[in-house]
mmCIF file of C-alpha atoms (C1' of nucleotides) in Angstrom:
data_model
loop_
_atom_site.group_PDB
_atom_site.id
_atom_site.type_symbol
_atom_site.label_atom_id
_atom_site.label_comp_id
_atom_site.label_asym_id
_atom_site.label_seq_id
_atom_site.Cartn_x
_atom_site.Cartn_y
_atom_site.Cartn_z
ATOM 1 C CA UNK A 1 115.058 116.097 89.522
ATOM 2 C CA UNK A 2 116.888 119.273 88.585
ATOM 3 C CA UNK A 3 119.656 121.011 90.459
ATOM 4 C CA UNK A 4 117.452 123.414 92.379
ATOM 5 C CA UNK A 5 115.398 120.647 93.933
ATOM 6 C CA UNK A 6 118.505 118.681 94.810
ATOM 7 C CA UNK A 7 119.906 121.814 96.341
ATOM 8 C CA UNK A 8 116.833 122.448 98.462
ATOM 9 C CA UNK A 9 116.609 118.857 99.618
ATOM 10 C CA UNK A 10 120.230 118.721 100.685
ATOM 11 C CA UNK A 11 120.833 122.333 101.682
ATOM 12 C CA UNK A 12 123.830 122.326 99.396
ATOM 13 C CA UNK A 13 123.907 125.445 97.177
ATOM 14 C CA UNK A 14 123.516 124.774 93.462
ATOM 15 C CA UNK A 15 126.842 126.450 92.804
ATOM 16 C CA UNK A 16 128.481 124.095 95.244
ATOM 17 C CA UNK A 17 126.824 121.078 93.662
ATOM 18 C CA UNK A 18 128.271 122.093 90.295
ATOM 19 C CA UNK A 19 131.620 122.501 91.955
ATOM 20 C CA UNK A 20 131.354 119.021 93.441
ATOM 21 C CA UNK A 21 130.695 117.686 89.993
ATOM 22 C CA UNK A 22 133.687 119.594 88.647
ATOM 23 C CA UNK A 23 135.970 117.867 91.124
ATOM 24 C CA UNK A 24 134.333 114.509 90.531
ATOM 25 C CA UNK A 25 132.642 114.059 93.888
ATOM 26 C CA UNK A 26 129.299 113.383 92.253
ATOM 27 C CA UNK A 27 128.422 112.503 88.686
ATOM 28 C CA UNK A 28 124.758 113.202 87.961
ATOM 29 C CA UNK A 29 123.276 112.092 84.661
ATOM 30 C CA UNK A 30 122.342 114.624 82.002
ATOM 31 C CA UNK A 31 118.941 115.060 80.386
ATOM 32 C CA UNK A 32 118.510 115.562 76.638
ATOM 33 C CA UNK A 33 118.525 119.326 77.242
ATOM 34 C CA UNK A 34 121.902 119.190 78.973
ATOM 35 C CA UNK A 35 120.411 119.732 82.411
ATOM 36 C CA UNK A 36 121.795 117.706 85.299
ATOM 37 C CA UNK A 37 119.361 115.016 86.433
ATOM 38 C CA UNK A 38 119.658 113.966 90.060
ATOM 39 C CA UNK A 39 118.524 110.517 91.122
ATOM 40 C CA UNK A 40 117.552 109.695 94.688
ATOM 41 C CA UNK A 41 120.926 108.108 95.103
ATOM 42 C CA UNK A 42 122.625 111.287 93.907
ATOM 43 C CA UNK A 43 120.625 113.251 96.420
ATOM 44 C CA UNK A 44 121.532 110.850 99.207
ATOM 45 C CA UNK A 45 125.179 111.088 98.324
ATOM 46 C CA UNK A 46 124.975 114.860 98.188
ATOM 47 C CA UNK A 47 123.314 114.917 101.588
ATOM 48 C CA UNK A 48 126.019 112.661 102.941
ATOM 49 C CA UNK A 49 128.697 114.972 101.601
ATOM 50 C CA UNK A 50 126.921 118.013 102.956
ATOM 51 C CA UNK A 51 126.742 116.529 106.436
ATOM 52 C CA UNK A 52 130.332 115.330 106.326
ATOM 53 C CA UNK A 53 131.405 118.831 105.278
ATOM 54 C CA UNK A 54 129.331 120.270 108.113
ATOM 55 C CA UNK A 55 131.366 118.097 110.459
ATOM 56 C CA UNK A 56 134.430 119.761 109.033
ATOM 57 C CA UNK A 57 135.781 116.869 106.982
ATOM 58 C CA UNK A 58 137.846 118.000 104.025
ATOM 59 C CA UNK A 59 136.714 117.318 100.497
ATOM 60 C CA UNK A 60 139.336 114.599 100.227
ATOM 61 C CA UNK A 61 138.062 113.009 103.432
ATOM 62 C CA UNK A 62 134.561 113.200 101.981
ATOM 63 C CA UNK A 63 135.739 111.434 98.878
ATOM 64 C CA UNK A 64 137.148 108.622 100.979
ATOM 65 C CA UNK A 65 134.169 108.492 103.318
ATOM 66 C CA UNK A 66 131.744 108.275 100.412
ATOM 67 C CA UNK A 67 133.654 105.417 98.875
ATOM 68 C CA UNK A 68 133.732 103.602 102.211
ATOM 69 C CA UNK A 69 130.058 104.305 102.644
ATOM 70 C CA UNK A 70 129.366 102.684 99.306
ATOM 71 C CA UNK A 71 131.650 99.742 99.962
ATOM 72 C CA UNK A 72 129.922 96.777 101.584
ATOM 73 C CA UNK A 73 133.262 95.232 102.419
ATOM 74 C CA UNK A 74 134.673 98.269 104.198
ATOM 75 C CA UNK A 75 136.260 97.930 107.612
ATOM 76 C CA UNK A 76 134.930 100.293 110.225
ATOM 77 C CA UNK A 77 138.526 100.761 111.397
ATOM 78 C CA UNK A 78 139.228 102.734 108.224
ATOM 79 C CA UNK A 79 136.342 105.071 108.917
ATOM 80 C CA UNK A 80 137.247 105.425 112.545
ATOM 81 C CA UNK A 81 140.828 106.329 111.740
ATOM 82 C CA UNK A 82 139.703 109.184 109.516
ATOM 83 C CA UNK A 83 137.304 110.447 112.147
ATOM 84 C CA UNK A 84 139.897 110.212 114.887
ATOM 85 C CA UNK A 85 142.466 112.101 112.879
ATOM 86 C CA UNK A 86 139.911 114.772 112.191
ATOM 87 C CA UNK A 87 138.944 114.907 115.831
ATOM 88 C CA UNK A 88 142.564 115.436 116.761
ATOM 89 C CA UNK A 89 142.884 118.230 114.240
ATOM 90 C CA UNK A 90 139.777 119.880 115.666
ATOM 91 C CA UNK A 91 141.110 119.582 119.201
ATOM 92 C CA UNK A 92 144.333 121.221 118.091
ATOM 93 C CA UNK A 93 142.405 124.011 116.419
ATOM 94 C CA UNK A 94 140.253 124.559 119.485
ATOM 95 C CA UNK A 95 143.322 124.663 121.705
ATOM 96 C CA UNK A 96 145.020 127.202 119.450
ATOM 97 C CA UNK A 97 141.920 129.351 119.288
ATOM 98 C CA UNK A 98 141.467 129.122 122.999
ATOM 99 C CA UNK A 99 144.967 130.373 123.642
ATOM 100 C CA UNK A 100 144.440 133.290 121.289
ATOM 101 C CA UNK A 101 141.117 133.967 122.909
ATOM 102 C CA UNK A 102 142.622 134.259 126.374
ATOM 103 C CA UNK A 103 145.317 136.654 125.234
ATOM 104 C CA UNK A 104 142.873 138.776 123.303
ATOM 105 C CA UNK A 105 140.351 138.797 126.096
ATOM 106 C CA UNK A 106 142.963 139.996 128.522
ATOM 107 C CA UNK A 107 144.049 142.773 126.161
ATOM 108 C CA UNK A 108 140.487 143.869 125.501
ATOM 109 C CA UNK A 109 139.783 144.081 129.209
ATOM 110 C CA UNK A 110 142.874 146.162 129.760
ATOM 111 C CA UNK A 111 142.041 148.669 127.054
ATOM 112 C CA UNK A 112 140.027 151.682 128.147
ATOM 113 C CA UNK A 113 138.413 152.027 124.746
ATOM 114 C CA UNK A 114 138.014 155.769 124.982
ATOM 115 C CA UNK A 115 139.151 158.821 123.012
ATOM 116 C CA UNK A 116 142.713 158.682 124.306
ATOM 117 C CA UNK A 117 145.521 157.114 122.271
ATOM 118 C CA UNK A 118 146.946 155.016 125.084
ATOM 119 C CA UNK A 119 146.262 151.386 124.227
ATOM 120 C CA UNK A 120 147.523 148.182 125.849
ATOM 121 C CA UNK A 121 146.420 146.185 122.842
ATOM 122 C CA UNK A 122 148.724 148.018 120.463
ATOM 123 C CA UNK A 123 151.448 148.124 123.069
ATOM 124 C CA UNK A 124 151.323 144.388 123.476
ATOM 125 C CA UNK A 125 151.310 143.619 119.775
ATOM 126 C CA UNK A 126 153.953 146.247 119.263
ATOM 127 C CA UNK A 127 156.603 144.825 121.488
ATOM 128 C CA UNK A 128 158.435 141.567 121.243
ATOM 129 C CA UNK A 129 157.119 138.857 123.437
ATOM 130 C CA UNK A 130 159.406 137.266 125.990
ATOM 131 C CA UNK D 1 169.458 144.585 106.369
ATOM 132 C CA UNK D 2 168.372 142.074 103.743
ATOM 133 C CA UNK D 3 165.210 140.017 103.646
ATOM 134 C CA UNK D 4 166.659 136.944 105.292
ATOM 135 C CA UNK D 5 167.743 138.821 108.393
ATOM 136 C CA UNK D 6 164.411 140.592 108.621
ATOM 137 C CA UNK D 7 162.756 137.218 108.262
ATOM 138 C CA UNK D 8 164.802 135.654 111.031
ATOM 139 C CA UNK D 9 164.304 138.562 113.393
ATOM 140 C CA UNK D 10 160.555 138.597 112.929
ATOM 141 C CA UNK D 11 159.873 134.923 112.253
ATOM 142 C CA UNK D 12 158.009 135.975 109.147
ATOM 143 C CA UNK D 13 159.033 133.871 106.118
ATOM 144 C CA UNK D 14 160.793 135.776 103.340
ATOM 145 C CA UNK D 15 158.092 134.717 100.909
ATOM 146 C CA UNK D 16 155.487 136.174 103.177
ATOM 147 C CA UNK D 17 157.411 139.423 103.545
ATOM 148 C CA UNK D 18 157.482 139.784 99.764
ATOM 149 C CA UNK D 19 153.788 139.084 99.712
ATOM 150 C CA UNK D 20 153.200 141.774 102.331
ATOM 151 C CA UNK D 21 155.063 144.205 100.121
ATOM 152 C CA UNK D 22 152.959 143.135 97.138
ATOM 153 C CA UNK D 23 149.790 144.025 98.970
ATOM 154 C CA UNK D 24 151.252 147.237 100.295
ATOM 155 C CA UNK D 25 151.468 146.325 103.970
ATOM 156 C CA UNK D 26 155.133 147.272 104.132
ATOM 157 C CA UNK D 27 157.281 149.294 101.748
ATOM 158 C CA UNK D 28 160.972 148.607 102.305
ATOM 159 C CA UNK D 29 163.556 150.694 100.463
ATOM 160 C CA UNK D 30 165.612 149.183 97.692
ATOM 161 C CA UNK D 31 169.402 149.086 97.492
ATOM 162 C CA UNK D 32 171.305 149.852 94.271
ATOM 163 C CA UNK D 33 171.303 146.134 93.452
ATOM 164 C CA UNK D 34 167.535 145.934 93.668
ATOM 165 C CA UNK D 35 167.585 144.084 96.973
ATOM 166 C CA UNK D 36 165.062 145.111 99.604
ATOM 167 C CA UNK D 37 166.653 147.016 102.472
ATOM 168 C CA UNK D 38 164.885 146.751 105.813
ATOM 169 C CA UNK D 39 165.269 149.497 108.390
ATOM 170 C CA UNK D 40 164.699 148.917 112.087
ATOM 171 C CA UNK D 41 161.314 150.514 111.690
ATOM 172 C CA UNK D 42 160.454 148.119 108.859
ATOM 173 C CA UNK D 43 161.437 145.239 111.089
ATOM 174 C CA UNK D 44 159.364 146.576 113.959
ATOM 175 C CA UNK D 45 156.371 146.924 111.705
ATOM 176 C CA UNK D 46 156.888 143.446 110.329
ATOM 177 C CA UNK D 47 157.101 142.069 113.840
ATOM 178 C CA UNK D 48 153.904 143.883 114.735
ATOM 179 C CA UNK D 49 152.148 142.406 111.734
ATOM 180 C CA UNK D 50 153.488 138.955 112.506
ATOM 181 C CA UNK D 51 152.182 139.088 116.054
ATOM 182 C CA UNK D 52 148.841 140.501 114.985
ATOM 183 C CA UNK D 53 148.527 137.691 112.455
ATOM 184 C CA UNK D 54 149.455 135.188 115.152
ATOM 185 C CA UNK D 55 146.493 136.529 117.118
ATOM 186 C CA UNK D 56 144.349 135.709 114.127
ATOM 187 C CA UNK D 57 143.697 139.221 112.873
ATOM 188 C CA UNK D 58 143.040 139.353 109.147
ATOM 189 C CA UNK D 59 145.399 141.175 106.844
ATOM 190 C CA UNK D 60 142.887 144.001 106.555
ATOM 191 C CA UNK D 61 142.687 144.241 110.351
ATOM 192 C CA UNK D 62 146.477 144.328 110.412
ATOM 193 C CA UNK D 63 146.468 147.167 107.934
ATOM 194 C CA UNK D 64 144.132 149.156 110.170
ATOM 195 C CA UNK D 65 145.946 148.223 113.363
ATOM 196 C CA UNK D 66 149.290 149.273 111.911
ATOM 197 C CA UNK D 67 147.905 152.625 110.863
ATOM 198 C CA UNK D 68 146.398 153.143 114.315
ATOM 199 C CA UNK D 69 149.664 152.060 115.883
ATOM 200 C CA UNK D 70 151.476 154.702 113.889
ATOM 201 C CA UNK D 71 148.893 157.384 114.590
ATOM 202 C CA UNK D 72 149.601 159.458 117.696
ATOM 203 C CA UNK D 73 146.106 160.846 117.635
ATOM 204 C CA UNK D 74 144.336 157.476 117.521
ATOM 205 C CA UNK D 75 141.541 156.684 119.926
ATOM 206 C CA UNK D 76 141.920 153.459 121.836
ATOM 207 C CA UNK D 77 138.210 152.865 121.263
ATOM 208 C CA UNK D 78 138.950 152.200 117.594
ATOM 209 C CA UNK D 79 141.513 149.585 118.476
ATOM 210 C CA UNK D 80 139.296 148.025 121.098
ATOM 211 C CA UNK D 81 136.396 147.706 118.679
ATOM 212 C CA UNK D 82 138.502 145.763 116.221
ATOM 213 C CA UNK D 83 139.784 143.484 118.958
ATOM 214 C CA UNK D 84 136.315 142.922 120.366
ATOM 215 C CA UNK D 85 134.891 142.050 116.977
ATOM 216 C CA UNK D 86 137.712 139.621 116.458
ATOM 217 C CA UNK D 87 137.185 138.137 119.894
ATOM 218 C CA UNK D 88 133.537 137.571 119.085
ATOM 219 C CA UNK D 89 134.435 135.880 115.830
ATOM 220 C CA UNK D 90 136.855 133.631 117.668
ATOM 221 C CA UNK D 91 134.250 132.741 120.268
ATOM 222 C CA UNK D 92 131.836 131.850 117.511
ATOM 223 C CA UNK D 93 134.446 129.694 115.847
ATOM 224 C CA UNK D 94 135.300 127.946 119.113
ATOM 225 C CA UNK D 95 131.638 127.276 119.792
ATOM 226 C CA UNK D 96 131.112 125.841 116.317
ATOM 227 C CA UNK D 97 134.192 123.656 116.611
ATOM 228 C CA UNK D 98 133.153 122.519 120.033
ATOM 229 C CA UNK D 99 129.795 121.405 118.781
ATOM 230 C CA UNK D 100 131.382 119.484 115.961
ATOM 231 C CA UNK D 101 133.880 118.037 118.367
ATOM 232 C CA UNK D 102 131.176 116.639 120.635
ATOM 233 C CA UNK D 103 129.301 115.027 117.780
ATOM 234 C CA UNK D 104 132.435 113.548 116.334
ATOM 235 C CA UNK D 105 133.678 112.339 119.671
ATOM 236 C CA UNK D 106 130.419 110.551 120.301
ATOM 237 C CA UNK D 107 130.547 108.894 116.893
ATOM 238 C CA UNK D 108 134.138 107.828 117.312
ATOM 239 C CA UNK D 109 133.365 106.260 120.668
ATOM 240 C CA UNK D 110 130.455 104.359 119.204
ATOM 241 C CA UNK D 111 132.453 102.919 116.346
ATOM 242 C CA UNK D 112 134.081 99.579 116.971
ATOM 243 C CA UNK D 113 136.919 100.316 114.591
ATOM 244 C CA UNK D 114 137.446 96.729 113.607
ATOM 245 C CA UNK D 115 137.378 94.646 110.432
ATOM 246 C CA UNK D 116 133.605 94.612 110.191
ATOM 247 C CA UNK D 117 131.720 96.998 107.916
ATOM 248 C CA UNK D 118 129.167 98.087 110.498
ATOM 249 C CA UNK D 119 129.879 101.708 111.314
ATOM 250 C CA UNK D 120 127.849 104.211 113.351
ATOM 251 C CA UNK D 121 129.892 107.063 111.935
ATOM 252 C CA UNK D 122 128.848 106.378 108.359
ATOM 253 C CA UNK D 123 125.326 105.552 109.488
ATOM 254 C CA UNK D 124 125.024 108.884 111.207
ATOM 255 C CA UNK D 125 126.423 110.918 108.344
ATOM 256 C CA UNK D 126 124.382 108.856 105.937
ATOM 257 C CA UNK D 127 120.976 109.573 107.317
ATOM 258 C CA UNK D 128 119.167 112.862 107.530
ATOM 259 C CA UNK D 129 119.327 114.553 110.858
ATOM 260 C CA UNK D 130 116.118 115.323 112.693
ATOM 261 C "C1'" DA C 1 105.231 135.920 71.159
ATOM 262 C "C1'" DT C 2 107.060 137.172 75.185
ATOM 263 C "C1'" DA C 3 108.251 137.190 79.989
ATOM 264 C "C1'" DG C 4 110.055 134.843 83.868
ATOM 265 C "C1'" DG C 5 112.573 131.595 85.977
ATOM 266 C "C1'" DG C 6 115.793 127.977 85.655
ATOM 267 C "C1'" DC C 7 119.528 125.933 83.500
ATOM 268 C "C1'" DT C 8 124.264 125.895 81.225
ATOM 269 C "C1'" DT C 9 129.386 127.145 80.856
ATOM 270 C "C1'" DC C 10 133.244 129.921 81.769
ATOM 271 C "C1'" DC C 11 136.035 133.167 83.994
ATOM 272 C "C1'" DA C 12 137.349 135.809 87.869
ATOM 273 C "C1'" DC C 13 137.768 136.494 92.725
ATOM 274 C "C1'" DC C 14 138.218 135.446 97.739
ATOM 275 C "C1'" DT C 15 142.271 134.543 102.022
ATOM 276 C "C1'" DA C 16 146.902 134.253 102.946
ATOM 277 C "C1'" DC C 17 150.183 132.367 101.523
ATOM 278 C "C1'" DT C 18 153.658 128.751 99.373
ATOM 279 C "C1'" DG C 19 156.476 126.361 95.764
ATOM 280 C "C1'" DG C 20 159.270 126.551 91.994
ATOM 281 C "C1'" DA C 21 161.637 128.193 87.835
ATOM 282 C "C1'" DA C 22 164.806 131.336 85.661
ATOM 283 C "C1'" DG C 23 168.097 134.410 86.365
ATOM 284 C "C1'" DG C 24 170.940 138.443 88.745
ATOM 285 C "C1'" DT C 25 174.409 139.490 92.846
ATOM 286 C "C1'" DC C 26 177.884 139.000 96.170
ATOM 287 C "C1'" DA C 27 181.618 137.262 99.165
ATOM 288 C "C1'" DA C 28 185.011 133.754 99.946
ATOM 289 C "C1'" DG C 29 188.278 130.464 98.574
ATOM 290 C "C1'" DA C 30 191.525 128.023 94.933
ATOM 291 C "C1'" DT E 1 190.698 135.707 88.232
ATOM 292 C "C1'" DC E 2 187.380 132.216 88.267
ATOM 293 C "C1'" DT E 3 184.149 129.589 90.444
ATOM 294 C "C1'" DT E 4 181.043 128.053 93.865
ATOM 295 C "C1'" DG E 5 177.281 128.595 96.781
ATOM 296 C "C1'" DA E 6 174.296 131.361 99.263
ATOM 297 C "C1'" DC E 7 171.675 135.102 98.601
ATOM 298 C "C1'" DC E 8 168.501 137.907 96.085
ATOM 299 C "C1'" DT E 9 165.023 139.124 92.288
ATOM 300 C "C1'" DT E 10 160.514 138.520 89.504
ATOM 301 C "C1'" DC E 11 156.801 135.932 87.795
ATOM 302 C "C1'" DC E 12 153.598 132.190 87.385
ATOM 303 C "C1'" DA E 13 150.879 128.663 89.371
ATOM 304 C "C1'" DG E 14 148.663 126.224 92.969
ATOM 305 C "C1'" DT E 15 146.482 125.522 97.581
ATOM 306 C "C1'" DA E 16 140.870 124.841 99.892
ATOM 307 C "C1'" DG E 17 136.426 125.381 99.010
ATOM 308 C "C1'" DG E 18 133.775 127.711 97.223
ATOM 309 C "C1'" DT E 19 131.129 132.360 95.427
ATOM 310 C "C1'" DG E 20 129.698 136.044 92.043
ATOM 311 C "C1'" DG E 21 128.579 137.379 87.674
ATOM 312 C "C1'" DA E 22 128.100 137.466 82.581
ATOM 313 C "C1'" DA E 23 126.372 135.484 78.365
ATOM 314 C "C1'" DG E 24 123.377 132.625 76.562
ATOM 315 C "C1'" DC E 25 120.079 128.377 76.084
ATOM 316 C "C1'" DC E 26 115.518 126.141 77.674
ATOM 317 C "C1'" DC E 27 110.860 125.643 79.280
ATOM 318 C "C1'" DT E 28 106.348 126.948 80.721
ATOM 319 C "C1'" DA E 29 102.549 130.023 81.212
ATOM 320 C "C1'" DT E 30 99.997 133.642 79.510
#
DNA sequence: ATAGGGCTTCCACCTACTGGAAGGTCAAGA
DNA sequence: TCTTGACCTTCCAGTAGGTGGAAGCCCTAT
């Protein structure tokens, strides 16, 4: 199958598929016309990558996960470690965002949002924090 | 004052300060030796930008916020709109991360993490979602 | 034969920096 | 006075993960 069909089946944009080939994540065959030819296994792999990316794994993580996925002699501990590290990173990100969110929410609530220049948001950003 | 002092006072790395000048966010004077010379007002502005960035505002938002900050005739509504939009974006990001987090957490808990190849994490990423 | 859609490569751009190389400047100490 | 080391400068390249667009080939249907 050609790139468009692979793209539609996996919900990975064609541009992105080409990019994944560029960085060696997938290596589809080529037809006599130079077109990429995607096998079922290519499509599966692409779907796997797409779902791993949707879970926020980095490309490098995806590379590792794919190779573990394809390795019959993998140890699930290796997979779990990657997932746990990622989970920790996500928790950290959520915590950071949450803190920002609280500050911002407070500022927004304190700002009149009218035609006058007085603004607690700017005042707060403008002065050094304790 | 020179870049290092401005950097230390504002906690904005010197490299980043130079970058901010590149993109026209700040325009420090130059001394006869070509060194950047930072006035108190430059430092204040830099601090403002640093804190706005720490709240997750984009550089373009910072540009607008700085100009509103410096404008006596601003309307707080303009500031509030920017902050509200940003708050919404943050909420969306938190929600997305939270969803990922739950999925990932479930998978991690279901994975034995031992020497055996059997792995619910890979199985889940490997098969199409309903 | 021509029109359209799909395919190819390549290059540039995005955000917000960061690292490093090559070289100029300045103040303090021998 | 010379030298050393800490500054400072510019410029180029790279990061993550794509996305947009141009120029040009290919394939099928009419």
